[in-house]
PDB file of N, CA and C in Angstrom:
ATOM      1  N   UNK A  28       1.232   2.359   1.756  1.00  0.00           N
ATOM      2  CA  UNK A  28       0.252   2.736   1.140  1.00  0.00           C
ATOM      3  C   UNK A  28       0.431   2.384  -0.321  1.00  0.00           C
ATOM      4  N   UNK A  29      -0.199   1.660  -1.040  1.00  0.00           N
ATOM      5  CA  UNK A  29      -0.133   1.855  -2.539  1.00  0.00           C
ATOM      6  C   UNK A  29      -0.269   2.961  -3.393  1.00  0.00           C
ATOM      7  N   UNK A  30       0.476   3.246  -4.134  1.00  0.00           N
ATOM      8  CA  UNK A  30       0.394   4.586  -4.870  1.00  0.00           C
ATOM      9  C   UNK A  30       0.518   4.257  -6.433  1.00  0.00           C
ATOM     10  N   UNK A  31       0.085   5.392  -7.163  1.00  0.00           N
ATOM     11  CA  UNK A  31      -0.127   5.345  -8.790  1.00  0.00           C
ATOM     12  C   UNK A  31       1.238   5.906  -9.203  1.00  0.00           C
ATOM     13  N   UNK A  32       2.050   4.955 -10.016  1.00  0.00           N
ATOM     14  CA  UNK A  32       3.203   5.664 -10.269  1.00  0.00           C
ATOM     15  C   UNK A  32       3.502   6.648 -10.969  1.00  0.00           C
ATOM     16  N   UNK A  33       2.497   6.909 -11.645  1.00  0.00           N
ATOM     17  CA  UNK A  33       2.332   8.150 -12.764  1.00  0.00           C
ATOM     18  C   UNK A  33       1.908   9.366 -12.142  1.00  0.00           C
ATOM     19  N   UNK A  34       1.389   9.396 -11.048  1.00  0.00           N
ATOM     20  CA  UNK A  34       1.106  10.503 -10.447  1.00  0.00           C
ATOM     21  C   UNK A  34       1.704  10.600  -9.282  1.00  0.00           C
ATOM     22  N   UNK A  35       1.893   9.434  -8.279  1.00  0.00           N
ATOM     23  CA  UNK A  35       2.371   9.693  -7.120  1.00  0.00           C
ATOM     24  C   UNK A  35       1.211   9.640  -5.926  1.00  0.00           C
ATOM     25  N   UNK A  36       0.312   9.983  -6.442  1.00  0.00           N
ATOM     26  CA  UNK A  36      -0.929   9.608  -5.662  1.00  0.00           C
ATOM     27  C   UNK A  36      -1.394   8.266  -4.912  1.00  0.00           C
ATOM     28  N   UNK A  37      -1.649   8.429  -3.460  1.00  0.00           N
ATOM     29  CA  UNK A  37      -2.185   7.377  -3.067  1.00  0.00           C
ATOM     30  C   UNK A  37      -3.412   6.862  -3.582  1.00  0.00           C
ATOM     31  N   UNK A  38      -3.392   5.407  -3.709  1.00  0.00           N
ATOM     32  CA  UNK A  38      -4.557   4.762  -4.282  1.00  0.00           C
ATOM     33  C   UNK A  38      -5.697   4.707  -3.107  1.00  0.00           C
ATOM     34  N   UNK A  39      -5.649   5.171  -1.925  1.00  0.00           N
ATOM     35  CA  UNK A  39      -6.446   5.159  -1.023  1.00  0.00           C
ATOM     36  C   UNK A  39      -6.747   4.208  -0.009  1.00  0.00           C
ATOM     37  N   UNK A  40      -5.861   3.358   0.017  1.00  0.00           N
ATOM     38  CA  UNK A  40      -5.866   1.910   0.792  1.00  0.00           C
ATOM     39  C   UNK A  40      -4.664   1.465   1.531  1.00  0.00           C
ATOM     40  N   UNK A  41      -4.710   0.754   2.726  1.00  0.00           N
ATOM     41  CA  UNK A  41      -3.518   0.136   3.091  1.00  0.00           C
ATOM     42  C   UNK A  41      -3.645  -1.253   3.450  1.00  0.00           C
ATOM     43  N   UNK A  42      -2.462  -2.218   3.521  1.00  0.00           N
ATOM     44  CA  UNK A  42      -2.645  -3.548   4.193  1.00  0.00           C
ATOM     45  C   UNK A  42      -2.060  -3.339   5.551  1.00  0.00           C
ATOM     46  N   UNK A  43      -2.601  -3.692   6.441  1.00  0.00           N
ATOM     47  CA  UNK A  43      -2.218  -3.533   7.962  1.00  0.00           C
ATOM     48  C   UNK A  43      -2.178  -5.105   8.416  1.00  0.00           C
ATOM     49  N   UNK A  44      -1.066  -5.706   8.761  1.00  0.00           N
ATOM     50  CA  UNK A  44      -1.247  -7.126   9.408  1.00  0.00           C
ATOM     51  C   UNK A  44      -0.816  -6.801  10.953  1.00  0.00           C
ATOM     52  N   UNK A  45      -1.789  -7.080  11.762  1.00  0.00           N
ATOM     53  CA  UNK A  45      -1.742  -6.988  13.300  1.00  0.00           C
ATOM     54  C   UNK A  45      -0.924  -8.568  13.505  1.00  0.00           C
ATOM     55  N   UNK A  46       0.184  -8.315  14.685  1.00  0.00           N
ATOM     56  CA  UNK A  46       0.956  -9.416  15.213  1.00  0.00           C
ATOM     57  C   UNK A  46       0.104 -10.459  15.907  1.00  0.00           C
ATOM     58  N   UNK A  47      -1.126 -10.202  16.178  1.00  0.00           N
ATOM     59  CA  UNK A  47      -2.004 -11.319  17.177  1.00  0.00           C
ATOM     60  C   UNK A  47      -3.315 -11.034  16.685  1.00  0.00           C
ATOM     61  N   UNK A  48      -4.196 -12.170  16.509  1.00  0.00           N
ATOM     62  CA  UNK A  48      -5.783 -12.240  16.406  1.00  0.00           C
ATOM     63  C   UNK A  48      -6.387 -11.439  17.546  1.00  0.00           C
ATOM     64  N   UNK A  49      -5.795 -11.519  18.806  1.00  0.00           N
ATOM     65  CA  UNK A  49      -6.655 -10.752  19.851  1.00  0.00           C
ATOM     66  C   UNK A  49      -6.814  -9.134  19.527  1.00  0.00           C
ATOM     67  N   UNK A  50      -5.830  -8.472  18.794  1.00  0.00           N
ATOM     68  CA  UNK A  50      -5.746  -7.327  18.451  1.00  0.00           C
ATOM     69  C   UNK A  50      -6.797  -6.622  17.595  1.00  0.00           C
ATOM     70  N   UNK A  51      -7.173  -7.574  16.874  1.00  0.00           N
ATOM     71  CA  UNK A  51      -8.537  -7.404  15.815  1.00  0.00           C
ATOM     72  C   UNK A  51      -9.501  -6.449  15.923  1.00  0.00           C
ATOM     73  N   UNK A  52     -10.337  -6.844  17.203  1.00  0.00           N
ATOM     74  CA  UNK A  52     -11.393  -6.128  17.724  1.00  0.00           C
ATOM     75  C   UNK A  52     -11.037  -4.456  17.938  1.00  0.00           C
ATOM     76  N   UNK A  53     -10.110  -4.292  18.685  1.00  0.00           N
ATOM     77  CA  UNK A  53      -9.747  -3.116  18.974  1.00  0.00           C
ATOM     78  C   UNK A  53      -9.340  -2.384  17.987  1.00  0.00           C
ATOM     79  N   UNK A  54      -8.549  -2.759  16.886  1.00  0.00           N
ATOM     80  CA  UNK A  54      -8.153  -2.115  15.887  1.00  0.00           C
ATOM     81  C   UNK A  54      -9.426  -1.872  15.124  1.00  0.00           C
ATOM     82  N   UNK A  55     -10.247  -2.761  14.773  1.00  0.00           N
ATOM     83  CA  UNK A  55     -11.558  -2.636  13.921  1.00  0.00           C
ATOM     84  C   UNK A  55     -12.467  -1.388  14.685  1.00  0.00           C
ATOM     85  N   UNK A  56     -12.417  -1.538  15.801  1.00  0.00           N
ATOM     86  CA  UNK A  56     -13.292  -0.541  16.293  1.00  0.00           C
ATOM     87  C   UNK A  56     -12.531   0.735  16.342  1.00  0.00           C
ATOM     88  N   UNK A  57     -11.614   0.856  16.633  1.00  0.00           N
ATOM     89  CA  UNK A  57     -10.925   2.281  16.391  1.00  0.00           C
ATOM     90  C   UNK A  57     -10.798   2.712  15.196  1.00  0.00           C
ATOM     91  N   UNK A  58     -10.638   1.897  13.981  1.00  0.00           N
ATOM     92  CA  UNK A  58     -10.454   2.418  12.786  1.00  0.00           C
ATOM     93  C   UNK A  58     -11.249   2.393  11.761  1.00  0.00           C
ATOM     94  N   UNK A  59     -12.629   1.518  11.838  1.00  0.00           N
ATOM     95  CA  UNK A  59     -13.456   1.497  10.796  1.00  0.00           C
ATOM     96  C   UNK A  59     -14.216   2.821  10.983  1.00  0.00           C
ATOM     97  N   UNK A  60     -14.699   3.398  10.154  1.00  0.00           N
ATOM     98  CA  UNK A  60     -15.433   4.922  10.289  1.00  0.00           C
ATOM     99  C   UNK A  60     -14.912   5.749  10.587  1.00  0.00           C
ATOM    100  N   UNK A  61     -13.522   5.710  10.805  1.00  0.00           N
ATOM    101  CA  UNK A  61     -12.320   6.721  11.167  1.00  0.00           C
ATOM    102  C   UNK A  61     -12.371   8.026  10.240  1.00  0.00           C
ATOM    103  N   UNK A  62     -12.732   9.244  10.973  1.00  0.00           N
ATOM    104  CA  UNK A  62     -12.655  10.305   9.695  1.00  0.00           C
ATOM    105  C   UNK A  62     -11.836  11.716  10.196  1.00  0.00           C
ATOM    106  N   UNK A  63     -11.248  11.537  11.564  1.00  0.00           N
ATOM    107  CA  UNK A  63     -10.708  12.802  11.825  1.00  0.00           C
ATOM    108  C   UNK A  63      -9.409  13.068  11.568  1.00  0.00           C
ATOM    109  N   UNK A  64      -9.396  13.316  10.421  1.00  0.00           N
ATOM    110  CA  UNK A  64      -8.061  13.397   9.632  1.00  0.00           C
ATOM    111  C   UNK A  64      -7.330  14.934   9.666  1.00  0.00           C
ATOM    112  N   UNK A  65      -5.935  14.763   9.515  1.00  0.00           N
ATOM    113  CA  UNK A  65      -5.237  16.260   9.796  1.00  0.00           C
ATOM    114  C   UNK A  65      -5.857  16.918   8.624  1.00  0.00           C
ATOM    115  N   UNK A  66      -5.922  16.923   7.380  1.00  0.00           N
ATOM    116  CA  UNK A  66      -6.277  17.379   6.208  1.00  0.00           C
ATOM    117  C   UNK A  66      -7.786  17.473   6.367  1.00  0.00           C
ATOM    118  N   UNK A  67      -8.697  18.365   5.626  1.00  0.00           N
ATOM    119  CA  UNK A  67      -9.803  18.511   5.348  1.00  0.00           C
ATOM    120  C   UNK A  67     -10.258  17.251   4.525  1.00  0.00           C
ATOM    121  N   UNK A  68     -11.372  16.292   5.007  1.00  0.00           N
ATOM    122  CA  UNK A  68     -11.552  15.342   4.030  1.00  0.00           C
ATOM    123  C   UNK A  68     -13.176  14.897   4.493  1.00  0.00           C
ATOM    124  N   UNK A  69     -14.113  14.461   3.459  1.00  0.00           N
ATOM    125  CA  UNK A  69     -15.130  13.651   4.304  1.00  0.00           C
ATOM    126  C   UNK A  69     -14.990  12.350   4.074  1.00  0.00           C
ATOM    127  N   UNK A  70     -13.812  11.799   3.807  1.00  0.00           N
ATOM    128  CA  UNK A  70     -13.563  10.185   3.366  1.00  0.00           C
ATOM    129  C   UNK A  70     -13.543   9.590   4.908  1.00  0.00           C
ATOM    130  N   UNK A  71     -14.039   8.592   4.923  1.00  0.00           N
ATOM    131  CA  UNK A  71     -14.019   7.605   6.192  1.00  0.00           C
ATOM    132  C   UNK A  71     -13.351   6.298   5.813  1.00  0.00           C
ATOM    133  N   UNK A  72     -12.489   5.829   6.900  1.00  0.00           N
ATOM    134  CA  UNK A  72     -11.614   4.739   6.726  1.00  0.00           C
ATOM    135  C   UNK A  72     -12.741   3.587   6.904  1.00  0.00           C
ATOM    136  N   UNK A  73     -12.586   2.461   6.266  1.00  0.00           N
ATOM    137  CA  UNK A  73     -13.303   1.407   6.279  1.00  0.00           C
ATOM    138  C   UNK A  73     -12.293   0.038   6.022  1.00  0.00           C
ATOM    139  N   UNK A  74     -12.458  -0.654   7.082  1.00  0.00           N
ATOM    140  CA  UNK A  74     -11.789  -1.784   7.659  1.00  0.00           C
ATOM    141  C   UNK A  74     -12.412  -3.170   6.918  1.00  0.00           C
ATOM    142  N   UNK A  75     -11.841  -3.949   6.475  1.00  0.00           N
ATOM    143  CA  UNK A  75     -12.213  -5.310   5.805  1.00  0.00           C
ATOM    144  C   UNK A  75     -11.071  -6.218   5.890  1.00  0.00           C
ATOM    145  N   UNK A  76     -11.454  -7.651   5.788  1.00  0.00           N
ATOM    146  CA  UNK A  76     -10.294  -8.509   5.851  1.00  0.00           C
ATOM    147  C   UNK A  76      -9.655  -8.217   4.368  1.00  0.00           C
ATOM    148  N   UNK A  77      -8.568  -8.595   4.498  1.00  0.00           N
ATOM    149  CA  UNK A  77      -7.688  -8.646   2.707  1.00  0.00           C
ATOM    150  C   UNK A  77      -7.666 -10.146   2.290  1.00  0.00           C
ATOM    151  N   UNK A  78      -7.867 -10.202   0.913  1.00  0.00           N
ATOM    152  CA  UNK A  78      -7.940 -11.232   0.171  1.00  0.00           C
ATOM    153  C   UNK A  78      -7.337 -11.250  -1.212  1.00  0.00           C
ATOM    154  N   UNK A  79      -6.990 -11.969  -1.736  1.00  0.00           N
ATOM    155  CA  UNK A  79      -6.797 -13.386  -0.811  1.00  0.00           C
ATOM    156  C   UNK A  79      -5.730 -13.727  -0.087  1.00  0.00           C
ATOM    157  N   UNK A  80      -5.108 -12.594   0.306  1.00  0.00           N
ATOM    158  CA  UNK A  80      -3.821 -12.788   1.116  1.00  0.00           C
ATOM    159  C   UNK A  80      -3.994 -12.467   2.371  1.00  0.00           C
ATOM    160  N   UNK A  81      -3.617 -13.701   3.448  1.00  0.00           N
ATOM    161  CA  UNK A  81      -4.010 -13.025   4.814  1.00  0.00           C
ATOM    162  C   UNK A  81      -2.487 -13.463   5.515  1.00  0.00           C
ATOM    163  N   UNK A  82      -2.222 -12.578   6.244  1.00  0.00           N
ATOM    164  CA  UNK A  82      -0.954 -12.791   7.160  1.00  0.00           C
ATOM    165  C   UNK A  82       0.137 -12.320   6.762  1.00  0.00           C
ATOM    166  N   UNK A  83       1.306 -12.158   7.661  1.00  0.00           N
ATOM    167  CA  UNK A  83       2.606 -11.358   7.076  1.00  0.00           C
ATOM    168  C   UNK A  83       3.364 -12.275   6.034  1.00  0.00           C
ATOM    169  N   UNK A  84       3.494 -13.684   6.125  1.00  0.00           N
ATOM    170  CA  UNK A  84       4.249 -14.214   5.028  1.00  0.00           C
ATOM    171  C   UNK A  84       3.573 -14.254   3.854  1.00  0.00           C
ATOM    172  N   UNK A  85       2.136 -14.370   3.805  1.00  0.00           N
ATOM    173  CA  UNK A  85       1.590 -14.358   2.455  1.00  0.00           C
ATOM    174  C   UNK A  85       1.672 -12.903   1.737  1.00  0.00           C
ATOM    175  N   UNK A  86       2.112 -11.909   2.554  1.00  0.00           N
ATOM    176  CA  UNK A  86       2.128 -10.324   1.850  1.00  0.00           C
ATOM    177  C   UNK A  86       3.759 -10.452   1.740  1.00  0.00           C
ATOM    178  N   UNK A  87       4.338 -11.124   2.271  1.00  0.00           N
ATOM    179  CA  UNK A  87       5.733 -10.977   2.007  1.00  0.00           C
ATOM    180  C   UNK A  87       5.960 -11.703   0.671  1.00  0.00           C
ATOM    181  N   UNK A  88       5.282 -12.944   0.581  1.00  0.00           N
ATOM    182  CA  UNK A  88       5.470 -13.698  -0.886  1.00  0.00           C
ATOM    183  C   UNK A  88       4.738 -13.092  -1.987  1.00  0.00           C
ATOM    184  N   UNK A  89       3.623 -12.427  -1.679  1.00  0.00           N
ATOM    185  CA  UNK A  89       3.129 -11.554  -2.713  1.00  0.00           C
ATOM    186  C   UNK A  89       3.910 -10.285  -3.229  1.00  0.00           C
ATOM    187  N   UNK A  90       4.510  -9.787  -2.405  1.00  0.00           N
ATOM    188  CA  UNK A  90       4.993  -8.501  -2.945  1.00  0.00           C
ATOM    189  C   UNK A  90       6.549  -8.557  -2.943  1.00  0.00           C
ATOM    190  N   UNK A  91       7.426  -9.689  -2.687  1.00  0.00           N
ATOM    191  CA  UNK A  91       8.862  -9.488  -2.530  1.00  0.00           C
ATOM    192  C   UNK A  91       9.246  -9.633  -3.950  1.00  0.00           C
ATOM    193  N   UNK A  92       8.739 -10.322  -4.763  1.00  0.00           N
ATOM    194  CA  UNK A  92       9.309 -10.302  -6.104  1.00  0.00           C
ATOM    195  C   UNK A  92       8.512  -9.645  -7.192  1.00  0.00           C
ATOM    196  N   UNK A  93       7.672  -8.864  -6.754  1.00  0.00           N
ATOM    197  CA  UNK A  93       6.686  -7.701  -7.362  1.00  0.00           C
ATOM    198  C   UNK A  93       7.655  -6.766  -7.911  1.00  0.00           C
ATOM    199  N   UNK A  94       7.006  -6.177  -9.114  1.00  0.00           N
ATOM    200  CA  UNK A  94       7.948  -4.916  -9.949  1.00  0.00           C
ATOM    201  C   UNK A  94       8.170  -3.794  -8.898  1.00  0.00           C
ATOM    202  N   UNK A  95       7.460  -3.859  -7.954  1.00  0.00           N
ATOM    203  CA  UNK A  95       7.451  -2.644  -7.043  1.00  0.00           C
ATOM    204  C   UNK A  95       8.518  -2.713  -6.100  1.00  0.00           C
ATOM    205  N   UNK A  96       9.201  -3.805  -6.006  1.00  0.00           N
ATOM    206  CA  UNK A  96      10.425  -4.065  -5.392  1.00  0.00           C
ATOM    207  C   UNK A  96      11.814  -3.671  -6.358  1.00  0.00           C
ATOM    208  N   UNK A  97      11.525  -3.733  -7.731  1.00  0.00           N
ATOM    209  CA  UNK A  97      12.510  -3.255  -8.496  1.00  0.00           C
ATOM    210  C   UNK A  97      13.315  -2.147  -8.187  1.00  0.00           C
ATOM    211  N   UNK A  98      14.697  -1.946  -8.158  1.00  0.00           N
ATOM    212  CA  UNK A  98      15.577  -0.874  -7.830  1.00  0.00           C
ATOM    213  C   UNK A  98      15.131   0.552  -8.543  1.00  0.00           C
ATOM    214  N   UNK A  99      14.603   0.500  -9.146  1.00  0.00           N
ATOM    215  CA  UNK A  99      14.040   1.729 -10.175  1.00  0.00           C
ATOM    216  C   UNK A  99      12.876   2.562  -9.432  1.00  0.00           C
ATOM    217  N   UNK A 100      12.513   1.633  -8.321  1.00  0.00           N
ATOM    218  CA  UNK A 100      10.811   2.200  -7.539  1.00  0.00           C
ATOM    219  C   UNK A 100      11.723   2.876  -6.458  1.00  0.00           C
ATOM    220  N   UNK A 101      11.357   4.429  -6.050  1.00  0.00           N
ATOM    221  CA  UNK A 101      11.797   4.689  -4.878  1.00  0.00           C
ATOM    222  C   UNK A 101      11.275   4.165  -3.798  1.00  0.00           C
ATOM    223  N   UNK A 102      12.282   4.116  -2.536  1.00  0.00           N
ATOM    224  CA  UNK A 102      12.081   3.367  -1.374  1.00  0.00           C
ATOM    225  C   UNK A 102      10.738   3.883  -0.907  1.00  0.00           C
ATOM    226  N   UNK A 103      10.644   5.123  -0.784  1.00  0.00           N
ATOM    227  CA  UNK A 103       9.303   5.394  -0.168  1.00  0.00           C
ATOM    228  C   UNK A 103       8.011   4.852  -0.820  1.00  0.00           C
ATOM    229  N   UNK A 104       8.410   4.502  -2.240  1.00  0.00           N
ATOM    230  CA  UNK A 104       6.830   3.589  -2.922  1.00  0.00           C
ATOM    231  C   UNK A 104       6.851   2.228  -2.954  1.00  0.00           C
ATOM    232  N   UNK A 105       7.751   1.445  -1.669  1.00  0.00           N
ATOM    233  CA  UNK A 105       7.839   0.142  -1.755  1.00  0.00           C
ATOM    234  C   UNK A 105       6.951  -0.193  -0.568  1.00  0.00           C
ATOM    235  N   UNK A 106       6.586  -1.452  -0.447  1.00  0.00           N
ATOM    236  CA  UNK A 106       6.101  -1.581   0.895  1.00  0.00           C
ATOM    237  C   UNK A 106       6.939  -1.498   1.891  1.00  0.00           C
ATOM    238  N   UNK A 107       6.095  -1.523   3.341  1.00  0.00           N
ATOM    239  CA  UNK A 107       7.015  -1.105   4.448  1.00  0.00           C
ATOM    240  C   UNK A 107       6.649  -2.161   5.579  1.00  0.00           C
ATOM    241  N   UNK A 108       7.504  -2.559   6.294  1.00  0.00           N
ATOM    242  CA  UNK A 108       7.358  -3.578   7.395  1.00  0.00           C
ATOM    243  C   UNK A 108       7.845  -2.640   8.592  1.00  0.00           C
ATOM    244  N   UNK A 109       7.210  -3.055   9.691  1.00  0.00           N
ATOM    245  CA  UNK A 109       7.371  -2.221  10.942  1.00  0.00           C
ATOM    246  C   UNK A 109       7.506  -3.363  12.120  1.00  0.00           C
ATOM    247  N   UNK A 110       8.267  -3.276  13.122  1.00  0.00           N
ATOM    248  CA  UNK A 110       8.293  -4.025  14.333  1.00  0.00           C
ATOM    249  C   UNK A 110       8.610  -3.135  15.466  1.00  0.00           C
ATOM    250  N   UNK A 111       7.453  -3.173  16.325  1.00  0.00           N
ATOM    251  CA  UNK A 111       7.493  -2.534  17.511  1.00  0.00           C
ATOM    252  C   UNK A 111       7.553  -0.886  17.293  1.00  0.00           C
ATOM    253  N   UNK A 112       6.996  -0.495  16.250  1.00  0.00           N
ATOM    254  CA  UNK A 112       7.142   0.898  15.537  1.00  0.00           C
ATOM    255  C   UNK A 112       8.002   1.338  14.944  1.00  0.00           C
ATOM    256  N   UNK A 113       9.093   0.296  14.827  1.00  0.00           N
ATOM    257  CA  UNK A 113      10.214   0.758  13.774  1.00  0.00           C
ATOM    258  C   UNK A 113      10.157   0.029  12.631  1.00  0.00           C
ATOM    259  N   UNK A 114      10.607   1.008  11.614  1.00  0.00           N
ATOM    260  CA  UNK A 114      10.487   0.235  10.193  1.00  0.00           C
ATOM    261  C   UNK A 114      11.839  -0.693  10.038  1.00  0.00           C
ATOM    262  N   UNK A 115      11.626  -1.922   9.616  1.00  0.00           N
ATOM    263  CA  UNK A 115      12.598  -3.068   9.402  1.00  0.00           C
ATOM    264  C   UNK A 115      12.905  -3.277   7.881  1.00  0.00           C
ATOM    265  N   UNK A 116      13.328  -3.816   7.550  1.00  0.00           N
ATOM    266  CA  UNK A 116      13.983  -4.180   6.223  1.00  0.00           C
ATOM    267  C   UNK A 116      12.903  -5.244   5.573  1.00  0.00           C
ATOM    268  N   UNK A 117      12.489  -4.750   4.394  1.00  0.00           N
ATOM    269  CA  UNK A 117      11.679  -5.939   3.916  1.00  0.00           C
ATOM    270  C   UNK A 117      12.199  -7.012   3.342  1.00  0.00           C
ATOM    271  N   UNK A 118      11.629  -7.998   3.244  1.00  0.00           N
ATOM    272  CA  UNK A 118      12.493  -9.475   2.965  1.00  0.00           C
ATOM    273  C   UNK A 118      12.925  -9.237   1.615  1.00  0.00           C
ATOM    274  N   UNK A 119      14.068  -9.242   1.379  1.00  0.00           N
ATOM    275  CA  UNK A 119      14.808  -9.280  -0.083  1.00  0.00           C
ATOM    276  C   UNK A 119      14.072 -10.192  -1.172  1.00  0.00           C
ATOM    277  N   UNK A 120      14.106  -9.629  -2.775  1.00  0.00           N
ATOM    278  CA  UNK A 120      13.212 -10.541  -3.555  1.00  0.00           C
ATOM    279  C   UNK A 120      14.156 -11.822  -3.530  1.00  0.00           C
ATOM    280  N   UNK A 121      13.396 -12.967  -3.859  1.00  0.00           N
ATOM    281  CA  UNK A 121      14.120 -14.210  -3.936  1.00  0.00           C
ATOM    282  C   UNK A 121      14.495 -14.634  -5.170  1.00  0.00           C
ATOM    283  N   UNK A 122      14.050 -13.617  -6.268  1.00  0.00           N
ATOM    284  CA  UNK A 122      14.582 -13.743  -7.602  1.00  0.00           C
ATOM    285  C   UNK A 122      14.490 -12.215  -8.517  1.00  0.00           C
ATOM    286  N   UNK A 123      15.377 -12.199  -9.238  1.00  0.00           N
ATOM    287  CA  UNK A 123      15.198 -10.711 -10.186  1.00  0.00           C
ATOM    288  C   UNK A 123      13.788 -10.144 -10.458  1.00  0.00           C
ATOM    289  N   UNK A 124      13.787  -9.123 -10.207  1.00  0.00           N
ATOM    290  CA  UNK A 124      12.419  -8.406 -10.531  1.00  0.00           C
ATOM    291  C   UNK A 124      12.430  -7.442 -11.591  1.00  0.00           C
ATOM    292  N   UNK A 125      11.311  -7.418 -12.294  1.00  0.00           N
ATOM    293  CA  UNK A 125      11.392  -6.554 -13.443  1.00  0.00           C
ATOM    294  C   UNK A 125      10.771  -5.118 -12.953  1.00  0.00           C
ATOM    295  N   UNK A 126      10.782  -4.324 -13.734  1.00  0.00           N
ATOM    296  CA  UNK A 126      10.746  -2.721 -13.673  1.00  0.00           C
ATOM    297  C   UNK A 126       8.943  -2.413 -13.771  1.00  0.00           C
ATOM    298  N   UNK A 127       8.629  -1.896 -12.851  1.00  0.00           N
ATOM    299  CA  UNK A 127       6.900  -1.605 -13.077  1.00  0.00           C
ATOM    300  C   UNK A 127       6.456  -1.121 -14.776  1.00  0.00           C
ATOM    301  N   UNK A 128       5.423  -1.745 -15.170  1.00  0.00           N
ATOM    302  CA  UNK A 128       5.080  -1.058 -16.846  1.00  0.00           C
ATOM    303  C   UNK A 128       3.882  -0.115 -16.192  1.00  0.00           C
ATOM    304  N   UNK A 129       4.024   1.244 -16.820  1.00  0.00           N
ATOM    305  CA  UNK A 129       2.750   2.036 -16.509  1.00  0.00           C
ATOM    306  C   UNK A 129       1.886   1.872 -17.592  1.00  0.00           C
ATOM    307  N   UNK A 130       0.661   1.730 -17.278  1.00  0.00           N
ATOM    308  CA  UNK A 130      -0.373   1.659 -18.072  1.00  0.00           C
ATOM    309  C   UNK A 130      -0.643   3.104 -18.868  1.00  0.00           C
ATOM    310  N   UNK A 131      -1.260   2.873 -19.872  1.00  0.00           N
ATOM    311  CA  UNK A 131      -1.330   4.407 -20.676  1.00  0.00           C
ATOM    312  C   UNK A 131      -3.004   4.701 -20.197  1.00  0.00           C
ATOM    313  N   UNK A 132      -3.240   5.998 -20.081  1.00  0.00           N
ATOM    314  CA  UNK A 132      -4.390   6.387 -19.649  1.00  0.00           C
ATOM    315  C   UNK A 132      -5.031   7.182 -20.686  1.00  0.00           C
ATOM    316  N   UNK A 133      -6.087   7.235 -20.461  1.00  0.00           N
ATOM    317  CA  UNK A 133      -6.984   8.149 -21.466  1.00  0.00           C
ATOM    318  C   UNK A 133      -7.154   9.457 -20.851  1.00  0.00           C
ATOM    319  N   UNK A 134      -6.663   9.613 -19.362  1.00  0.00           N
ATOM    320  CA  UNK A 134      -7.117  10.678 -18.551  1.00  0.00           C
ATOM    321  C   UNK A 134      -6.339  11.792 -18.976  1.00  0.00           C
ATOM    322  N   UNK A 135      -6.573  12.998 -19.217  1.00  0.00           N
ATOM    323  CA  UNK A 135      -5.890  14.342 -19.604  1.00  0.00           C
ATOM    324  C   UNK A 135      -6.120  15.202 -18.759  1.00  0.00           C
ATOM    325  N   UNK A 136      -4.636  15.347 -17.978  1.00  0.00           N
ATOM    326  CA  UNK A 136      -4.546  16.688 -16.960  1.00  0.00           C
ATOM    327  C   UNK A 136      -4.866  17.834 -17.135  1.00  0.00           C
ATOM    328  N   UNK A 137      -5.449  18.440 -16.172  1.00  0.00           N
ATOM    329  CA  UNK A 137      -6.150  19.552 -16.232  1.00  0.00           C
ATOM    330  C   UNK A 137      -5.090  20.584 -16.767  1.00  0.00           C
ATOM    331  N   UNK A 138      -5.174  21.394 -17.695  1.00  0.00           N
ATOM    332  CA  UNK A 138      -4.719  22.402 -18.288  1.00  0.00           C
ATOM    333  C   UNK A 138      -3.859  21.838 -19.608  1.00  0.00           C
ATOM    334  N   UNK A 139      -4.015  20.547 -19.941  1.00  0.00           N
ATOM    335  CA  UNK A 139      -3.381  19.969 -21.084  1.00  0.00           C
ATOM    336  C   UNK A 139      -4.438  19.748 -22.198  1.00  0.00           C
ATOM    337  N   UNK A 140      -4.030  19.884 -23.128  1.00  0.00           N
ATOM    338  CA  UNK A 140      -5.152  19.739 -24.542  1.00  0.00           C
ATOM    339  C   UNK A 140      -5.020  18.327 -24.962  1.00  0.00           C
ATOM    340  N   UNK A 141      -6.159  17.823 -25.406  1.00  0.00           N
ATOM    341  CA  UNK A 141      -6.219  16.271 -25.834  1.00  0.00           C
ATOM    342  C   UNK A 141      -6.018  16.484 -27.191  1.00  0.00           C
ATOM    343  N   UNK A 142      -5.223  15.816 -28.023  1.00  0.00           N
ATOM    344  CA  UNK A 142      -4.865  15.787 -29.368  1.00  0.00           C
ATOM    345  C   UNK A 142      -5.879  15.195 -30.329  1.00  0.00           C
TER     346      UNK A 142
END
């Protein structure tokens, strides 16, 4: 799940690539509108098609040389790939990656004073 590198908070979405198109209807039916979270929340899951990238290799090519794959990014913050329920290695970058840039925010954390 993508995260905000400054706060460590989840951005609230994830990419799920199913292994075969015939699994799409059941996945969609199961997860679209899902709300039975372990933690109290009024949020509901919304399933949509990803764009512009579709399919495993399209997402691999999108992220394998991305700054999110830089060695300075903790492993738990990088894209993950699973096969048969087990995490496997994400394909390695095909070129050197640069560290992510943190964008400046005008947000002032609670308890902090603006200068």
